[in-house]
Coordinates of C-alpha atoms in Angstrom, one line a residue:
M30 CA 76.8 51.8 76.1
A31 CA 73.3 53.0 76.9
G32 CA 74.4 53.7 80.5
R33 CA 77.4 55.7 79.3
E34 CA 75.3 57.7 76.9
F35 CA 72.9 58.5 79.8
G36 CA 75.5 59.2 82.3
G37 CA 77.3 61.6 79.9
Q38 CA 74.3 64.0 80.1
P39 CA 74.1 64.8 83.8
E40 CA 72.7 68.3 83.2
L41 CA 69.5 66.6 82.0
W42 CA 68.8 64.3 85.0
Q43 CA 71.0 65.4 88.0
F44 CA 68.9 68.0 89.9
G45 CA 68.7 69.3 93.4
R46 CA 65.7 69.0 95.7
R47 CA 63.9 72.2 94.6
E48 CA 64.6 71.6 90.9
L49 CA 63.2 68.1 91.1
L50 CA 60.0 69.5 92.6
A51 CA 59.8 72.4 90.2
K52 CA 60.2 70.1 87.2
G53 CA 57.7 67.6 88.5
W54 CA 60.2 64.8 88.7
L55 CA 59.2 64.4 92.4
E56 CA 56.0 65.3 94.1
P57 CA 55.8 67.2 97.5
R58 CA 54.7 64.1 99.4
D59 CA 57.8 62.2 98.2
L60 CA 60.0 64.6 100.2
A61 CA 57.7 65.3 103.1
W62 CA 60.1 63.5 105.3
Q63 CA 63.0 65.9 104.6
P64 CA 63.0 69.5 105.9
D65 CA 64.0 71.8 103.0
P66 CA 67.7 72.4 103.6
E67 CA 67.3 75.9 102.0
L68 CA 65.2 76.9 105.0
R69 CA 67.9 76.1 107.5
A70 CA 70.0 79.3 107.0
A71 CA 67.0 81.6 107.8
G72 CA 65.9 79.5 110.7
G73 CA 62.7 80.8 112.4
N74 CA 59.2 79.3 112.3
D75 CA 59.4 77.9 108.8
W76 CA 62.5 75.8 109.6
T77 CA 61.0 74.6 112.9
A78 CA 57.7 73.7 111.2
A79 CA 59.6 71.8 108.5
K80 CA 61.5 69.8 111.0
N81 CA 58.5 68.9 113.0
S82 CA 56.5 68.0 109.9
G83 CA 59.3 65.9 108.6
W84 CA 59.6 64.0 111.8
S85 CA 55.9 63.4 112.0
T86 CA 56.0 61.9 108.5
I87 CA 58.9 59.6 109.3
Q88 CA 57.0 58.4 112.4
A89 CA 53.9 57.7 110.4
E90 CA 55.9 55.8 107.8
I91 CA 57.6 53.7 110.4
A92 CA 54.3 52.8 112.0
E93 CA 53.1 51.6 108.6
L94 CA 56.2 49.5 108.3
Q95 CA 55.6 48.0 111.7
Q96 CA 52.1 47.0 110.5
L97 CA 53.5 45.4 107.3
M98 CA 56.1 43.5 109.4
Q99 CA 53.3 42.1 111.6
D100 CA 50.7 41.3 108.9
D101 CA 52.6 40.6 105.7
R102 CA 56.2 39.8 106.1
D103 CA 56.0 36.1 106.8
R104 CA 53.6 35.4 104.0
Y105 CA 55.8 37.2 101.4
L106 CA 59.3 36.4 102.8
A107 CA 60.1 33.6 100.2
E108 CA 59.2 36.0 97.4
I109 CA 61.1 38.9 99.0
D110 CA 64.2 36.7 99.4
L111 CA 64.2 35.7 95.7
Q112 CA 63.6 39.3 94.6
A113 CA 66.5 40.7 96.7
D114 CA 69.0 40.1 93.8
N115 CA 66.7 38.8 91.1
G116 CA 64.1 41.5 90.4
P117 CA 64.7 41.5 86.7
D118 CA 64.2 37.7 86.5
Y119 CA 60.7 38.1 87.9
I120 CA 59.9 40.5 85.0
V121 CA 61.5 38.3 82.4
A122 CA 59.5 35.2 83.7
F123 CA 56.3 37.3 83.8
L124 CA 56.8 38.1 80.1
G125 CA 57.7 34.6 79.2
A126 CA 60.8 36.0 77.5
H127 CA 64.2 34.2 77.1
T128 CA 67.4 34.9 75.3
G129 CA 66.8 32.4 72.5
R130 CA 63.6 34.0 71.3
Y131 CA 63.7 37.5 72.8
P132 CA 67.4 38.5 72.9
W133 CA 66.7 42.2 72.2
T134 CA 64.0 42.3 74.9
I135 CA 66.5 41.0 77.4
E136 CA 69.0 43.6 76.1
L137 CA 66.4 46.4 76.6
I138 CA 66.1 45.2 80.2
N139 CA 69.9 45.3 80.6
C140 CA 69.9 48.9 79.2
G141 CA 67.3 49.8 81.8
L142 CA 69.4 48.3 84.5
S143 CA 72.6 50.2 83.4
I144 CA 70.7 53.5 83.2
G145 CA 68.8 52.9 86.4
N146 CA 71.8 52.0 88.5
I147 CA 73.6 55.2 87.5
A148 CA 70.5 57.3 88.3
Y149 CA 69.4 55.9 91.6
S150 CA 73.0 55.8 92.9
F151 CA 73.3 59.5 92.3
Y152 CA 70.1 60.3 94.2
K153 CA 71.0 58.0 97.1
A154 CA 74.2 59.9 97.5
A155 CA 72.3 63.2 97.2
F156 CA 69.6 62.6 99.8
K157 CA 71.5 60.3 102.2
R158 CA 68.3 59.1 103.9
V159 CA 68.9 56.6 106.8
R160 CA 67.2 53.2 106.7
P161 CA 64.0 52.7 108.7
S162 CA 65.6 49.9 110.7
F163 CA 68.2 52.3 111.9
L164 CA 65.6 54.5 113.5
C165 CA 63.4 51.6 114.5
P166 CA 65.6 48.5 115.2
G167 CA 62.5 46.6 116.1
L168 CA 61.7 46.3 112.4
A169 CA 64.4 43.6 112.4
P170 CA 64.8 42.9 108.7
P171 CA 65.6 39.2 108.3
F172 CA 68.5 40.1 106.0
G173 CA 70.2 43.4 105.2
P174 CA 69.6 46.3 105.3
P175 CA 72.0 47.3 102.5
G176 CA 74.7 49.7 103.5
H177 CA 73.7 52.5 101.1
P178 CA 71.1 55.1 101.8
S179 CA 67.3 54.5 101.6
F180 CA 66.1 57.2 99.2
T181 CA 65.7 56.4 96.4
S182 CA 64.7 52.7 96.5
G183 CA 66.8 50.9 93.9
H184 CA 64.3 48.0 93.6
S185 CA 61.4 50.4 93.1
F186 CA 63.3 52.6 90.7
L187 CA 64.6 49.7 88.6
A188 CA 61.3 47.7 88.6
H189 CA 59.3 50.7 87.5
L190 CA 61.9 51.8 84.9
M191 CA 62.1 48.4 83.4
G192 CA 58.3 48.1 83.2
L193 CA 58.0 51.5 81.6
L194 CA 60.8 50.8 79.0
L195 CA 59.1 47.5 78.1
L196 CA 55.7 49.2 77.7
E197 CA 57.3 51.3 74.9
I198 CA 57.0 48.2 72.8
P199 CA 53.5 48.0 71.2
G200 CA 53.4 44.2 71.3
I201 CA 54.0 44.2 75.0
Q202 CA 51.5 47.1 75.5
S203 CA 48.7 45.0 74.0
R204 CA 49.4 42.1 76.4
Y205 CA 50.6 43.8 79.6
G206 CA 49.8 47.5 79.2
F207 CA 47.2 49.8 80.6
F208 CA 43.6 48.4 80.3
P209 CA 40.5 50.5 80.3
T210 CA 38.3 50.7 83.5
P211 CA 35.9 49.0 83.4
N212 CA 37.5 46.4 81.3
T213 CA 35.9 46.3 77.8
G214 CA 38.0 43.4 76.4
A215 CA 40.1 45.8 74.4
P216 CA 43.9 45.2 74.3
G217 CA 46.2 47.1 76.6
G218 CA 47.4 50.5 75.7
A219 CA 50.4 52.8 76.2
V220 CA 51.5 54.3 79.5
P221 CA 49.1 57.3 80.1
F222 CA 51.8 59.8 80.7
V223 CA 50.7 63.3 81.8
A224 CA 52.4 65.9 79.6
G225 CA 53.5 69.2 81.1
P226 CA 52.6 71.3 84.0
I227 CA 49.3 73.0 84.8
A228 CA 49.0 76.7 84.3
V229 CA 47.3 78.5 87.2
A230 CA 46.5 82.2 87.9
I231 CA 47.9 83.7 91.1
S232 CA 46.7 87.1 92.1
R233 CA 49.2 89.9 92.9
A234 CA 47.7 90.5 96.3
N235 CA 48.1 90.0 100.0
P236 CA 47.0 87.3 100.6
A237 CA 47.7 85.7 97.2
V238 CA 45.0 83.5 95.8
V239 CA 45.6 80.6 93.4
S240 CA 42.8 80.1 90.9
W241 CA 42.9 76.4 89.7
P242 CA 39.5 75.2 88.5
G243 CA 39.0 71.5 89.0
N244 CA 41.7 71.0 91.6
T245 CA 41.2 68.4 94.4
L246 CA 43.4 70.0 97.0
R247 CA 42.3 70.2 100.7
A248 CA 43.5 72.2 103.6
D249 CA 47.1 71.4 104.6
D250 CA 47.9 69.7 101.3
P251 CA 51.4 70.4 100.0
V252 CA 51.8 72.2 96.6
C253 CA 54.7 73.4 94.5
F254 CA 55.0 76.0 91.9
D255 CA 57.3 76.8 89.0
L256 CA 57.9 80.2 87.4
P257 CA 58.9 79.6 83.7
Q258 CA 59.7 83.2 83.1
Q259 CA 61.9 83.4 86.2
L260 CA 60.9 86.9 87.1
S261 CA 61.0 88.2 90.7
S262 CA 58.4 86.7 93.0
A263 CA 57.7 86.0 96.6
I264 CA 57.2 82.4 95.5
N265 CA 60.3 80.2 95.3
P266 CA 60.2 77.5 92.5
G267 CA 60.3 74.0 94.0
Q268 CA 59.6 75.2 97.6
I269 CA 56.8 73.2 99.3
Y270 CA 53.8 75.4 100.3
Y271 CA 50.6 74.4 102.1
V272 CA 47.0 75.0 101.3
L273 CA 45.3 77.1 103.9
A274 CA 41.9 76.4 105.3
S275 CA 41.0 80.0 105.3
G276 CA 39.9 81.2 101.9
L277 CA 39.7 77.7 100.5
V278 CA 37.0 77.3 97.8
P279 CA 36.9 73.6 97.0
N280 CA 37.9 72.7 93.4
T281 CA 38.3 76.4 92.6
S282 CA 40.8 78.5 94.5
F283 CA 43.0 78.6 97.6
R284 CA 45.5 80.6 99.6
F285 CA 48.8 79.1 100.6
S286 CA 51.6 79.5 103.2
T287 CA 55.2 78.4 103.7
R288 CA 54.0 76.2 106.6
I289 CA 50.8 74.4 107.7
A290 CA 48.3 77.0 109.1
G291 CA 51.0 79.7 108.7
P292 CA 50.6 83.3 107.4
P293 CA 49.5 83.5 103.8
V294 CA 52.0 84.4 101.1
D295 CA 52.0 88.0 99.9
T296 CA 52.6 88.4 96.1
S297 CA 51.6 92.1 95.9
A298 CA 55.1 93.0 94.8
D299 CA 55.5 90.2 92.2
A300 CA 56.2 90.9 88.6
T301 CA 53.4 90.0 86.2
Q302 CA 54.2 86.5 85.0
T303 CA 53.1 82.9 84.4
Y304 CA 52.8 80.4 87.2
V305 CA 52.5 76.7 86.8
I306 CA 52.0 73.7 89.1
P307 CA 54.4 70.8 88.0
Q308 CA 53.0 67.4 87.2
N309 CA 54.8 64.1 87.3
P310 CA 54.4 62.0 84.1
L311 CA 52.8 59.3 86.4
P312 CA 51.3 61.4 89.2
A313 CA 50.3 60.2 92.7
G314 CA 50.8 56.7 93.9
G315 CA 47.7 54.6 93.3
A316 CA 47.5 51.2 91.8
F317 CA 48.2 50.6 88.1
N318 CA 45.6 49.0 85.8
S319 CA 48.5 47.3 84.0
P320 CA 49.7 43.7 84.7
L321 CA 53.4 44.6 84.1
M322 CA 53.3 47.8 86.2
W323 CA 51.4 45.9 88.9
L324 CA 54.4 43.5 89.1
S325 CA 56.8 46.5 89.3
Q326 CA 54.8 47.9 92.2
R327 CA 54.7 44.5 93.9
I328 CA 58.5 44.2 93.8
A329 CA 58.8 47.7 95.2
K330 CA 56.2 47.1 98.0
N331 CA 58.0 43.9 99.1
R332 CA 61.0 46.1 100.1
E333 CA 58.7 47.9 102.5
R334 CA 57.4 44.5 103.8
L335 CA 61.1 43.6 104.4
G336 CA 61.5 46.7 106.5
V337 CA 64.3 48.3 104.5
H338 CA 62.4 51.1 102.7
Y339 CA 59.8 53.7 103.6
S340 CA 56.6 54.1 101.4
S341 CA 57.9 57.5 100.2
D342 CA 61.0 55.7 98.9
T343 CA 58.7 53.6 96.8
T344 CA 56.6 56.4 95.4
G345 CA 59.5 58.8 94.9
S346 CA 61.4 56.2 93.0
R347 CA 58.4 55.5 90.8
H348 CA 58.1 59.2 90.0
L349 CA 61.8 59.5 89.2
A350 CA 61.6 56.5 86.9
A351 CA 58.6 57.9 85.1
A352 CA 60.3 61.3 84.6
I353 CA 63.4 59.7 83.2
C354 CA 61.5 57.4 80.9
Y355 CA 59.4 60.4 79.7
S356 CA 62.6 62.4 79.1
L357 CA 64.1 59.5 77.1
F358 CA 61.2 58.9 74.7
H359 CA 58.5 61.5 74.9
E360 CA 60.0 64.9 75.8
A361 CA 59.2 67.3 73.0
D362 CA 61.7 70.0 74.0
P363 CA 65.0 69.1 72.5
Q364 CA 66.8 71.0 75.3
K365 CA 65.3 68.6 77.8
R366 CA 65.4 65.3 75.9
I367 CA 67.8 62.7 77.1
V368 CA 69.3 61.2 73.9
C369 CA 70.5 57.7 74.0
P370 CA 71.0 56.3 70.5
M371 CA 71.9 52.8 71.7
L372 CA 68.8 52.6 73.8
E373 CA 66.7 53.6 70.7
T374 CA 68.4 51.0 68.6
V375 CA 67.8 48.2 71.1
K376 CA 64.2 49.2 71.5
K377 CA 63.5 49.1 67.8
R378 CA 65.0 45.6 67.6
A379 CA 63.0 44.5 70.6
E380 CA 59.8 45.7 68.9
A381 CA 60.4 43.2 66.1
E382 CA 60.2 40.4 68.6
W383 CA 56.7 41.3 69.7
P384 CA 54.2 41.4 66.8
A385 CA 51.3 43.7 67.8

């Protein structure tokens, strides 16, 4: 039922490439492998640069998978084999849960699986990314690869979504949630979701200058913008731009272009409006200081060790899972909230099984 409720609201979670980036559901590096299809029609230098950059990203990711094959695969293969069709069982065993004592916790995991299978299947069909072993047969996965597309990673998406759903339960948070760094002995806490985009100032000038105090961007880093007021602009919401070395003031401001080291964007004809930089609820791709989310990340990483997923499949799926979980439980805008009454009911009953 939770899956049917979720699937019945496609306008709240089925988005195209640029909309995903403009909303912060994905980060620019998650899609660095794919040339923006909307650049194809115009052709020219932007399309050529996007193709070259995408191919360079794919080659770098395959080189990383070759290293994992040589260094890690044999040591992790037994675990990888068991997780191929039993990822949820790993999480259940980690929690020490079972149907006799924790029936609603198990049902919450089942709800996550039903929602997740619908979501990741849609995005696999949308992006149609070929498996790494198709481009590099020498990766030689010992079994598989699955016949469906690579992006998103079903294992990464489901593992992260299940972990995030379970950490909505306070009793699980205190045991397996996010712990302070350095560890003070305090119990674990809730998922530290990042709420909302970051407002920035962009000059109406040629070249345009983005003022963003405290940013950590460097030359050639990708960046996306959104325009909440949807007024005319030289900036396209959800298009990936690149920080230029010229005019870069670290932690303060930068110029940007449609391609690496390209001509700066000219916003002198823009209407006066608000610009924001989207933020994923769980930004970037570093390690989690949470035992449960560490396990989710391990399950996802093992698919790279097997040679059937790229690293951007892993991080992109993590970001999508975080965005969907945030939309299910924490989205304050009723127009964007994904409402699943059955999921809410199951979660409340599962909370009673875990005294805080």
